[in-house]
Tab-separated table of C-alpha atoms in Angstrom:
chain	number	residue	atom	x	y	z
A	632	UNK	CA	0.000	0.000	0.000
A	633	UNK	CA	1.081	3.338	-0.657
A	634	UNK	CA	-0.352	6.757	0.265
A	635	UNK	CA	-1.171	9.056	-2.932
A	636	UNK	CA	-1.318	12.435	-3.485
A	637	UNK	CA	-3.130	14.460	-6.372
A	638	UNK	CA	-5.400	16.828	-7.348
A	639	UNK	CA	-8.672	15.729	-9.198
A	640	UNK	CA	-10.964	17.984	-10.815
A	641	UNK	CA	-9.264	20.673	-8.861
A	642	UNK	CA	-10.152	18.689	-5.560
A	643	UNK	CA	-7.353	17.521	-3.634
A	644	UNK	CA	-7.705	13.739	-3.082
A	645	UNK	CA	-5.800	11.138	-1.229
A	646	UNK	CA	-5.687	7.739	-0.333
A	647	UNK	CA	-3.948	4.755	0.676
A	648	UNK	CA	-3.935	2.124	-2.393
A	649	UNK	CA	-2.280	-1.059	-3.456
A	650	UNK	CA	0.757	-0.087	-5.931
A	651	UNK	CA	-0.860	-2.402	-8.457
A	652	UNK	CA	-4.275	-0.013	-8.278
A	653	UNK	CA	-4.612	1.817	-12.206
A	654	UNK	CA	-5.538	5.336	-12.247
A	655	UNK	CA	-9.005	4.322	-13.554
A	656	UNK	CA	-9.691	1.955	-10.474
A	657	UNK	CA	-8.550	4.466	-8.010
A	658	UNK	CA	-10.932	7.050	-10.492
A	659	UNK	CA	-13.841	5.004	-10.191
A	660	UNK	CA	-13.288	2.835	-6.964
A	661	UNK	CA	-11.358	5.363	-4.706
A	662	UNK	CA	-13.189	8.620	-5.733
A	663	UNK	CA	-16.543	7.203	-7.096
A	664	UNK	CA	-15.918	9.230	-10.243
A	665	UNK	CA	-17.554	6.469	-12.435
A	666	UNK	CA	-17.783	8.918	-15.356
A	667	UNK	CA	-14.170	7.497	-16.358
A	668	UNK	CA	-15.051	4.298	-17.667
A	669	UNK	CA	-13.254	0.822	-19.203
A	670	UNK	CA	-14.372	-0.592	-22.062
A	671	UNK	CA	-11.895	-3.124	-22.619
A	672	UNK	CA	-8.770	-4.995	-20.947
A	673	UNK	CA	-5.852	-4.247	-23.476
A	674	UNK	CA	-5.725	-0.315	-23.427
A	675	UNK	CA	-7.073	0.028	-26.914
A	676	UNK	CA	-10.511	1.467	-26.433
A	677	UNK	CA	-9.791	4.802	-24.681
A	678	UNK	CA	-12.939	5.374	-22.820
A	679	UNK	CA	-10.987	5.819	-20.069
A	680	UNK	CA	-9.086	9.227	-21.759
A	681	UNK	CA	-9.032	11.172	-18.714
A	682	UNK	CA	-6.132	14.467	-19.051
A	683	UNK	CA	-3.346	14.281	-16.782
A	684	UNK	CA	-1.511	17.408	-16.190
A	685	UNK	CA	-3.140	19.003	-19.615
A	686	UNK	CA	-2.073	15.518	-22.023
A	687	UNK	CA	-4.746	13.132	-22.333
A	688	UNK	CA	-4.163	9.377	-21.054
A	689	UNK	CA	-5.400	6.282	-20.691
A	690	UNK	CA	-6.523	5.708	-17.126
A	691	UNK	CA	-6.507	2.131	-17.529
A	692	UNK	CA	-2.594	1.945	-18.281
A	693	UNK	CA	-1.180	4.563	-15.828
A	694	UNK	CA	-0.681	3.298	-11.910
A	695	UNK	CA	-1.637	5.836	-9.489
A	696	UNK	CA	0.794	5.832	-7.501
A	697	UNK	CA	2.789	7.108	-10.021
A	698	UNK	CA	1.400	10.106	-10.356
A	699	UNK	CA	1.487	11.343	-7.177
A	700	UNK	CA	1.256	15.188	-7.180
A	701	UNK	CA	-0.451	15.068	-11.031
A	702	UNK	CA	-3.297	17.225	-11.834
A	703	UNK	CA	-5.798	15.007	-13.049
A	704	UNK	CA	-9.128	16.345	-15.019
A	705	UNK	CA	-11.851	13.585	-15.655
A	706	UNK	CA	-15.211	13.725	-17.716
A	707	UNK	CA	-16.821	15.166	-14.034
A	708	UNK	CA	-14.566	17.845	-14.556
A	709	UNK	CA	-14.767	19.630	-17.951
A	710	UNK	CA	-18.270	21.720	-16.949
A	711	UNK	CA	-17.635	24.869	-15.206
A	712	UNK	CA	-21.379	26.273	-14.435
A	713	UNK	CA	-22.240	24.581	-17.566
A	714	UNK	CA	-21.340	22.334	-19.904
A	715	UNK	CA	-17.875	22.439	-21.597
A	716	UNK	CA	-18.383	23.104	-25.917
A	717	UNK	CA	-17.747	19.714	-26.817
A	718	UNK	CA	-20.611	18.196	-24.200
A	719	UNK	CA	-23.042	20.677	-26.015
A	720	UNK	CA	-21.990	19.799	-29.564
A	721	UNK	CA	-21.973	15.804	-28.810
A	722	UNK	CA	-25.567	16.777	-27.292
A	723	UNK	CA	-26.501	19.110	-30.631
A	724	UNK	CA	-24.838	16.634	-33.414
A	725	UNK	CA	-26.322	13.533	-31.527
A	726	UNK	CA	-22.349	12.106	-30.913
A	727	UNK	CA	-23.805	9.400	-29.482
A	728	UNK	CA	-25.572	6.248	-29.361
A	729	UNK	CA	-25.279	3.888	-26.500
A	730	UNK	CA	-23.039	6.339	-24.903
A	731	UNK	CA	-20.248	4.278	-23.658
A	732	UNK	CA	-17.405	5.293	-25.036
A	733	UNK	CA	-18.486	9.252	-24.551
A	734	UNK	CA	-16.429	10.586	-21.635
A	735	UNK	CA	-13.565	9.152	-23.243
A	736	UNK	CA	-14.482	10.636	-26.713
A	737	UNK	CA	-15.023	14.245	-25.342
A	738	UNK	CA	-11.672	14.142	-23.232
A	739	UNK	CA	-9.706	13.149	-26.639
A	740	UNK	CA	-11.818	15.457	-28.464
A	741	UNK	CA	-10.850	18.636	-25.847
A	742	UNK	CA	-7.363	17.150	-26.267
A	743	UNK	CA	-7.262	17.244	-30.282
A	744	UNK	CA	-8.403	20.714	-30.425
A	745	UNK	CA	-5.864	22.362	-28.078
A	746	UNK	CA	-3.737	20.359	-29.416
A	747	UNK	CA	-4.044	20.943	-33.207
A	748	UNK	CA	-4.797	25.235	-32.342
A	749	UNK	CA	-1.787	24.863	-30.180
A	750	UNK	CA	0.807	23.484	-33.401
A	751	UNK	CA	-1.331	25.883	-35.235
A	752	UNK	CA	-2.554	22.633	-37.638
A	753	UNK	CA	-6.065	22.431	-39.070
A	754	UNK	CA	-8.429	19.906	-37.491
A	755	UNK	CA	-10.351	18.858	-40.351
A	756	UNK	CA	-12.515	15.800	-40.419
A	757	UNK	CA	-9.627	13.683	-41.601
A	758	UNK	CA	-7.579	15.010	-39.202
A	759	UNK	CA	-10.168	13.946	-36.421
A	760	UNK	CA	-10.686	10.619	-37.446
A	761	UNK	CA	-7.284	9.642	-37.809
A	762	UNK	CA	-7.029	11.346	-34.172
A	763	UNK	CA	-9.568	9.022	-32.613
A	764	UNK	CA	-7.622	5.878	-33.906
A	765	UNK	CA	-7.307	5.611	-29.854
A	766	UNK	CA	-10.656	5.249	-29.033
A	767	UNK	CA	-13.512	2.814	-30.092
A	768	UNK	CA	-17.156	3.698	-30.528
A	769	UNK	CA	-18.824	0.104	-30.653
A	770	UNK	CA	-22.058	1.147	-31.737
A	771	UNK	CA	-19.840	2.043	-35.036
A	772	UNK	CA	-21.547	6.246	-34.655
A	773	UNK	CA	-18.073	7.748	-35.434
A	774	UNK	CA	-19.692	9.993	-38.244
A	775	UNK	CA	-21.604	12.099	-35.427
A	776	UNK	CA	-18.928	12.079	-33.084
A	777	UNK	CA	-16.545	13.353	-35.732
A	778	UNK	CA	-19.406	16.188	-36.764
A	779	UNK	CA	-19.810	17.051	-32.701
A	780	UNK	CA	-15.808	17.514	-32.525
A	781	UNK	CA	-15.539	19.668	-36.106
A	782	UNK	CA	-18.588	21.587	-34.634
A	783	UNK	CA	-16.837	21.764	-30.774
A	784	UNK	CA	-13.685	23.204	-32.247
A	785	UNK	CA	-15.339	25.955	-34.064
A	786	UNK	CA	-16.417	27.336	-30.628
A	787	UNK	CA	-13.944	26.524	-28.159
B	79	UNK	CA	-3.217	-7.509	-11.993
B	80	UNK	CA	-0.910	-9.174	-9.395
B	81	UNK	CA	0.149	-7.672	-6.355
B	82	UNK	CA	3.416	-5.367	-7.038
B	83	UNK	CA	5.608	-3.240	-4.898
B	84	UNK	CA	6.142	0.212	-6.521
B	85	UNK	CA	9.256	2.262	-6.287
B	86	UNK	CA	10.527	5.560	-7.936
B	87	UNK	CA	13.671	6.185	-6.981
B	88	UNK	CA	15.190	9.571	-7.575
B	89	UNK	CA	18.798	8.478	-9.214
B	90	UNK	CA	20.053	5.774	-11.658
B	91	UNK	CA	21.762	4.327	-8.719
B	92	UNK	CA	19.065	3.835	-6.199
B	93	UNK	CA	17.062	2.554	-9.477
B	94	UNK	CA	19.879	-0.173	-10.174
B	95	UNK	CA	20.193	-0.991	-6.338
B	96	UNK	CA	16.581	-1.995	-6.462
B	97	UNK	CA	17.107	-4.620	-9.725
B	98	UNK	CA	20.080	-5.433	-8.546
B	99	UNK	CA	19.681	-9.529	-7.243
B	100	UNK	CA	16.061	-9.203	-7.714
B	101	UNK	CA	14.870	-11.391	-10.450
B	102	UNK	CA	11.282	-10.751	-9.665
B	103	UNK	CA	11.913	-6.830	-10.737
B	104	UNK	CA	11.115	-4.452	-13.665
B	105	UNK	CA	11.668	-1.206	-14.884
B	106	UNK	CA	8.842	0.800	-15.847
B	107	UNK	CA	8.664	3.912	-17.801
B	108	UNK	CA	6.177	5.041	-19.995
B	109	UNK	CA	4.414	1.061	-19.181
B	110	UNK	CA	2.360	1.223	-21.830
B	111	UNK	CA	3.693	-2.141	-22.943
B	112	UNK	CA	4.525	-3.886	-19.699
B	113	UNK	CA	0.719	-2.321	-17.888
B	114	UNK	CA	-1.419	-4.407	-20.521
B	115	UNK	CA	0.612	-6.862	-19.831
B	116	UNK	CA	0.102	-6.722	-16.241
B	117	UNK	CA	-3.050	-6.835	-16.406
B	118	UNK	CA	-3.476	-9.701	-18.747
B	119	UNK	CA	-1.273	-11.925	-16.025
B	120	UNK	CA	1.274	-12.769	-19.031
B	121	UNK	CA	3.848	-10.672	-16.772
B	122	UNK	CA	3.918	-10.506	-13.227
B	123	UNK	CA	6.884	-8.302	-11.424
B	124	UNK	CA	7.395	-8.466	-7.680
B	125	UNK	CA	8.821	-5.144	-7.814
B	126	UNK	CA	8.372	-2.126	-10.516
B	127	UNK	CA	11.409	0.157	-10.889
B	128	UNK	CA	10.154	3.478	-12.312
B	129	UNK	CA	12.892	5.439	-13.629
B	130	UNK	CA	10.636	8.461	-14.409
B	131	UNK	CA	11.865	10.112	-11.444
B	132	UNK	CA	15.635	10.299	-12.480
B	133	UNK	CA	16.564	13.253	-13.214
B	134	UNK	CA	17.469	13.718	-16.841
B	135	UNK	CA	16.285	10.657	-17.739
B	136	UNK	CA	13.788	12.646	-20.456
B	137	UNK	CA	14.804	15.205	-22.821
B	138	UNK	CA	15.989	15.878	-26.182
B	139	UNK	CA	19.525	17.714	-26.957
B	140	UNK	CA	21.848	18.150	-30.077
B	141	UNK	CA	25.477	17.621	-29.415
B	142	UNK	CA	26.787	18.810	-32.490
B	143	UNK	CA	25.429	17.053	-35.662
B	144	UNK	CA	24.051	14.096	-32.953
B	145	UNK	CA	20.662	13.795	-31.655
B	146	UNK	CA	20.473	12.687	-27.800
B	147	UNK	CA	17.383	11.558	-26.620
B	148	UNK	CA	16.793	10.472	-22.911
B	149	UNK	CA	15.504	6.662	-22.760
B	150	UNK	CA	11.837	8.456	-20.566
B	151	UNK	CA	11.163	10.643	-23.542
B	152	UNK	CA	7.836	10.061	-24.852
B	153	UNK	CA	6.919	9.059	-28.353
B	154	UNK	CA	4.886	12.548	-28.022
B	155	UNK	CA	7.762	14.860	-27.092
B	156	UNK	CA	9.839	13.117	-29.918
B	157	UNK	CA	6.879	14.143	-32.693
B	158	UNK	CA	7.075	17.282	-31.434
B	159	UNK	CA	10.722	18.325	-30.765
B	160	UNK	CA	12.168	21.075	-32.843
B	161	UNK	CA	15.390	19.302	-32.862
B	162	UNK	CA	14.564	15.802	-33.970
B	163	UNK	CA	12.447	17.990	-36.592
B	164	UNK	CA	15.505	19.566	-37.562
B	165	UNK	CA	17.724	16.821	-37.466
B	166	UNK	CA	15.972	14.087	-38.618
B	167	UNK	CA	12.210	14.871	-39.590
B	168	UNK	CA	11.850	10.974	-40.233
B	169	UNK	CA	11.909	10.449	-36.574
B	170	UNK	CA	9.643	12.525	-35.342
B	171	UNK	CA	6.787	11.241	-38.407
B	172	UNK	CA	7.803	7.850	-36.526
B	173	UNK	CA	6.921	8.908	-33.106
B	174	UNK	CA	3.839	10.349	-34.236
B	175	UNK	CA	2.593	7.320	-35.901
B	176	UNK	CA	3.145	4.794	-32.926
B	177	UNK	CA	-0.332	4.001	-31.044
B	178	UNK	CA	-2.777	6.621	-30.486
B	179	UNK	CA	-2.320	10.276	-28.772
B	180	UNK	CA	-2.961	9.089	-25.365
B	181	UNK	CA	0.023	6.488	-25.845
B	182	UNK	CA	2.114	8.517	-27.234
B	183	UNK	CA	1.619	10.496	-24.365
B	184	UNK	CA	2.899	7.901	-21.865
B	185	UNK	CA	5.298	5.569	-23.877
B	186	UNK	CA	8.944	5.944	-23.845
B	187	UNK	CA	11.696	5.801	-26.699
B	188	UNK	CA	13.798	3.397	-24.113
B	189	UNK	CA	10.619	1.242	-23.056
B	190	UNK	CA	10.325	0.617	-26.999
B	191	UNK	CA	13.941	-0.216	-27.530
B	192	UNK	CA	13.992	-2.407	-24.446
B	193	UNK	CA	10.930	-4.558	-25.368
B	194	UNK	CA	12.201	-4.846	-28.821
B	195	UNK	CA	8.525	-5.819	-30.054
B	196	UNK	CA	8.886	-7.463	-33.255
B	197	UNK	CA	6.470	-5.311	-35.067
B	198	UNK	CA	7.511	-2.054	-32.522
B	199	UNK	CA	8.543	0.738	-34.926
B	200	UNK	CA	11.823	2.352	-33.178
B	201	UNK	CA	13.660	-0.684	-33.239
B	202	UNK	CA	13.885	-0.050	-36.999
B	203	UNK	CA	15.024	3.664	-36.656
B	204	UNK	CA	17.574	2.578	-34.402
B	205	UNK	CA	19.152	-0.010	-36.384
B	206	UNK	CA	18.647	1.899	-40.314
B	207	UNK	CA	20.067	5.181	-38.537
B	208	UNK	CA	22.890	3.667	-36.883
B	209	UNK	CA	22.181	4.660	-33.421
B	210	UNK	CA	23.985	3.880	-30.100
B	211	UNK	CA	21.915	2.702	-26.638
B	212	UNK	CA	23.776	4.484	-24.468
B	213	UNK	CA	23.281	2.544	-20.496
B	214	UNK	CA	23.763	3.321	-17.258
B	215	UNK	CA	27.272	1.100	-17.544
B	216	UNK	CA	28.089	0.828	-21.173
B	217	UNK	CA	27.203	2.277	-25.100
B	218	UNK	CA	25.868	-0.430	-27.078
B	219	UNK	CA	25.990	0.247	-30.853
B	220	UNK	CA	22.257	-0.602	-32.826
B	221	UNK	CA	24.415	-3.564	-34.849
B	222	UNK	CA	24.527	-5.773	-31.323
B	223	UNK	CA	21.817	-4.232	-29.794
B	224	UNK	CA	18.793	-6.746	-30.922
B	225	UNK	CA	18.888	-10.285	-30.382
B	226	UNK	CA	15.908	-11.644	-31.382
B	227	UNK	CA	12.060	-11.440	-30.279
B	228	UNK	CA	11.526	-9.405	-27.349
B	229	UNK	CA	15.267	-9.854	-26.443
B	230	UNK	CA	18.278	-7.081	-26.483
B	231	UNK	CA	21.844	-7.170	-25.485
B	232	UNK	CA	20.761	-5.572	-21.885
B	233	UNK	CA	22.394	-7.510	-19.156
B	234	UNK	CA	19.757	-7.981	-16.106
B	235	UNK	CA	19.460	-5.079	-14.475
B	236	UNK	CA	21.259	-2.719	-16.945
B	237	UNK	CA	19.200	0.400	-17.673
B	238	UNK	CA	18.886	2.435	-20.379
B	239	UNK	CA	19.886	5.920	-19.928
B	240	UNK	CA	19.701	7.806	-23.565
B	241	UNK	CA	19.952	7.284	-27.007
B	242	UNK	CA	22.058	8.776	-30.066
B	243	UNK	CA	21.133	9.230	-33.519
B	244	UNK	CA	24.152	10.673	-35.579
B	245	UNK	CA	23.202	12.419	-38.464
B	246	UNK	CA	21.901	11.364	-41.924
B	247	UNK	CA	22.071	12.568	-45.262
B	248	UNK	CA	18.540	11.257	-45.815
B	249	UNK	CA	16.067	9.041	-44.190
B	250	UNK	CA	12.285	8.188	-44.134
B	251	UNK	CA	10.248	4.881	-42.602
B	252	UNK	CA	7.151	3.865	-44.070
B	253	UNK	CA	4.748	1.888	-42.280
B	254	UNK	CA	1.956	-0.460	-43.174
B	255	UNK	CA	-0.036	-0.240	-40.084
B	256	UNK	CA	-2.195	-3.045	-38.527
B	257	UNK	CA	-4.896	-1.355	-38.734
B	258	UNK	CA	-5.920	-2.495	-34.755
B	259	UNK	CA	-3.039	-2.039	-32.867
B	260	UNK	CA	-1.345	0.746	-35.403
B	261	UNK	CA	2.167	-1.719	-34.854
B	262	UNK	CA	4.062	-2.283	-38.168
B	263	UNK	CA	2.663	-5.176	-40.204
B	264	UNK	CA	5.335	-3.856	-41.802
B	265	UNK	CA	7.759	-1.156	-41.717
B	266	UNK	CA	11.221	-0.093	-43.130
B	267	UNK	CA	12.951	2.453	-42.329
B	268	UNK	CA	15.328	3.457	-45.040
B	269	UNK	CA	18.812	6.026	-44.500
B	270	UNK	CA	21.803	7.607	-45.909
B	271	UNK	CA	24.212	8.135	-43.047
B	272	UNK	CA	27.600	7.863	-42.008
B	273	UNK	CA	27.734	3.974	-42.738
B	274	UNK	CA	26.443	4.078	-45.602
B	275	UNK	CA	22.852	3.278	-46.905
B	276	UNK	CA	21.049	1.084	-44.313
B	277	UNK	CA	17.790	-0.133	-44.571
B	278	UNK	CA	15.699	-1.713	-41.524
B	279	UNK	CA	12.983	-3.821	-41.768
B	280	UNK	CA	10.457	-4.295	-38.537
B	281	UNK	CA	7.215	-6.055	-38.262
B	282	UNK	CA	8.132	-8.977	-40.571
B	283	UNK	CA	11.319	-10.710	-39.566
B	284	UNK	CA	11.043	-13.802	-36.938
B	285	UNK	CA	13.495	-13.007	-34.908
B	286	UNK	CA	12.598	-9.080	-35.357
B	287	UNK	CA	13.963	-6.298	-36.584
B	288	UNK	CA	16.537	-7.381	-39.238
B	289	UNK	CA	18.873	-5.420	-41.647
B	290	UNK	CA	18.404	-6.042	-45.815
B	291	UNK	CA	21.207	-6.208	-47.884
B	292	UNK	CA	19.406	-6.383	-50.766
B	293	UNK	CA	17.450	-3.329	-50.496
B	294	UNK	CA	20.992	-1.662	-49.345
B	295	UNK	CA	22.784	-2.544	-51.996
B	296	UNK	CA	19.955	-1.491	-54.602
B	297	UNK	CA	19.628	1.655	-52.738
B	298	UNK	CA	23.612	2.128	-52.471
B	299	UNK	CA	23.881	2.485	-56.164
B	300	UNK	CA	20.926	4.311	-57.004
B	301	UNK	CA	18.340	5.483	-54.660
B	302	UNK	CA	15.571	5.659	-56.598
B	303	UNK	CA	11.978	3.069	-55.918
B	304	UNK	CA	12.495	1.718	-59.132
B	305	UNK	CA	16.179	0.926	-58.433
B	306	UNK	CA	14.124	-1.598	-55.797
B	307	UNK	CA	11.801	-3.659	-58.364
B	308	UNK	CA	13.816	-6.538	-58.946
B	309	UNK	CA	15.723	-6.632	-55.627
B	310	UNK	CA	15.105	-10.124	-54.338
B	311	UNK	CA	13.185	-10.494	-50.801
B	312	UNK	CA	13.328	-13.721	-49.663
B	313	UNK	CA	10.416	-15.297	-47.455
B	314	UNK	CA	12.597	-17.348	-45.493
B	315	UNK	CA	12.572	-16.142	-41.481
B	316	UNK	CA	9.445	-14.000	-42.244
B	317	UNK	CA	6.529	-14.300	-39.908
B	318	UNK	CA	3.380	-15.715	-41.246
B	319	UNK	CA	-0.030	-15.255	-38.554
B	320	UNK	CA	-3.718	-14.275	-39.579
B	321	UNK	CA	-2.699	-10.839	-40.228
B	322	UNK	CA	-0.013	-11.753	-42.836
B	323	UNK	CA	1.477	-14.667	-44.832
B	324	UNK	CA	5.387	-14.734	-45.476
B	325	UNK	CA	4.706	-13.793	-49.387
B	326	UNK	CA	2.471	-10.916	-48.263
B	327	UNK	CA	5.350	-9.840	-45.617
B	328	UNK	CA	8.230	-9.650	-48.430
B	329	UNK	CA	5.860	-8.189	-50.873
B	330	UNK	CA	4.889	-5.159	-48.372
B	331	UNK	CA	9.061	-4.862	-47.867
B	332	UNK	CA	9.529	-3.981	-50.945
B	333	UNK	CA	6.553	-1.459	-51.116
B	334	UNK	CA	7.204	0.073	-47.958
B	335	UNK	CA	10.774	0.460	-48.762
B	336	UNK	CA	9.848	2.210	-52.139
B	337	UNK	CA	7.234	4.316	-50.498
B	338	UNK	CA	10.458	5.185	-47.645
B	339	UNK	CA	12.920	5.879	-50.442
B	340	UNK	CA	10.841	7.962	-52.214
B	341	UNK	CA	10.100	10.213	-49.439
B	342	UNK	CA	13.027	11.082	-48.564
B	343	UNK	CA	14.047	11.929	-51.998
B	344	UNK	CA	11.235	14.055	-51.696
B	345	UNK	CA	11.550	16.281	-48.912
């Protein structure tokens, strides 16, 4: 067991978890954020993209003890008052189906655009679809979710 | 996943106290490899070393017309550096076509090198470019680096500090992605450099990433895609699985290593 240390949705947290504990489990298990969710067991689905310190991750393949001190933002944590531009376009362009893979889609989605504005490089719908390559929608509704992120990064 | 003990220790010599003796210990860096792993109870380490704590253990520097890159670099820092841009633009397109962004936020340039993945797409840059591991005891040049699948001239316990690219004349890698897990099916990586023209092939060899001759030679006297058409691949020691047959394998060598030699006429 080890005693970690970080800050969570701008909430300092802390616990006492087995080393072995993933940053998801400690997410979901630890904090009862259960927004960040798994949708598989080999790190390939990415609806567990939660941003640590600003870069996006997968929860499911970081330990938490290793990031003791991180900042850590989750799905939970992207509305301020209301909801963050890419919740409202997923909402407007229907982004979603069963709704699964969604937190992870809008924390890789929030990623992509800063990312892309930041290297000053277009995000065009080619762009965004060979940025999701990390994260699996298994209803198959990637056209709306790419139309919800084009839309999202025309207002953030 | 198994229970594991966790340490970070804050130099490379606390970090090689804790392997030392300890067979049931491993280092972890970006553990974007060795985590799935974990968790699929094909790997099950008493102890994990992480060496992201060390202090210059990440980074990117030029010393003179060579590229150093710390072994905790991630693939996402290496895509994005100004100096590997500079130096050797075929590098950084590598780094930003491993995994996804959320990998290439965590993965490491030395946890790559160290797992030697058969189908892992630095291996190839190392060996086509020349490179050297550099260790926390020794440099290791990228000739007697890889020893077959999954296994590297690393003694137990010997960590990776760095890496060094000299300079090239002109490089590029082309990749034929599997279109799951975005590893090589195939993958050369093709360069110009101080010895020579050396062309690395990852995703297809048995024993991994292997060096052509062929495609050298072909390349040697006239680098030009066409100069590759009647180069002879052989199928014997490729890997043949459901994604791939040997025949396939050779045939995408020669294709990806026409698609690599044409870019970096190009650019």
């Amino acid at each position: 067991m080890t005693k970690v240390t970080m800050k969570v949705n701008g909430r300092k947290v802390g616990a006492d978890v087995p080393d072995q504990t993933l940053l998801s489990e400690f997410l979901r298990e630890n904090l009862r954020l259960t927004g960040t969710h798994v949708g598989c067991d080999t790190s390939q689905c990415g609806a567990c993209a939660v941003h640590v310190n600003g870069k996006v991750v997968k929860a499911c393949t970081a330990l938490a003890v290793s990031l003791e001190g991180a900042e850590v933002t989750t799905i939970e944590g992207v509305a301020n008052g209301e909801l963050h531009p890419m919740q409202v376009a997923f909402n407007d362009n229907h982004g979603l189906q069963c709704g699964f893979c969604t937190p992870g889609m809008i924390m890789a989605g929030i990623d992509m655009v800063n990312r892309y504005r930041e290297e000053g490089r277009e995000l065009d719908a080619a762009a965004i679809r060979h940025e999701l390559e990390g994260n699996i929608c298994r209803c198959t509704g990637y056209h709306n979710i790419v139309k919800s992120i084009q839309d999202a990064a025309a207002k953030m | 996943m198994y229970e594991t003990r966790y340490h970070k220790p804050a130099t490379i010599d606390d970090a090689a106290a804790l392997l030392s003796g300890n067979d049931e210990a491993m280092l972890l860096a970006g553990g974007q490899t060795l985590l799935p792993t974990m968790k699929q109870h094909l790997a099950a380490p008493g102890d994990l070393v992480d060496i992201r704590g060390i202090d210059g253990m990440a980074g990117i520097r030029a010393e003179g017309d060579t590229l150093v890159i710390g072994a905790a670099t991630t693939h996402a820092d290496v895509a994005r550096s100004d100096a590997v841009r500079k130096h050797c633009p075929a590098l950084a397109e590598l780094a930003e076509g491993i995994g996804d962004a959320a990998v290439r936020n965590m993965g490491t340039i030395g946890g790559s090198l160290a797992n030697n993945d058969p189908s892992a797409c630095y291996p190839a840059a190392l060996l086509a470019l020349g490179g050297t591991v550099v260790t926390n005891t020794r440099e290791i040049t990228a000739d007697d680096f890889f020893e077959g699948l999954f296994t590297t001239a690393l003694d137990e316990g010997e960590i990776i500090t760095a890496v060094r690219f000299p300079a090239v004349k002109k490089a590029a890698y082309a990749k034929f992605a599997q279109p799951a897990s975005r590893f090589a099916l195939v993958a050369v990586f093709v360069a110009d450099g101080p010895g020579g023209v050396r062309v690395a092939v990852t995703g297809a060899g048995e024993d991994g990433v292997f060096r052509h001759e062929g495609l050298e030679a072909a390349l040697s006297g006239d680098w030009s895609a066409a100069a590759l058409d009647d180069v002879e691949i052989s199928e014997d020691g490729l890997m043949s699985d459901f994604h791939g047959s040997a025949d396939y394998r050779a045939n995408l060598i020669r294709a990806m290593a026409k698609r690599a030699a044409e870019a970096a006429s190009a650019r």
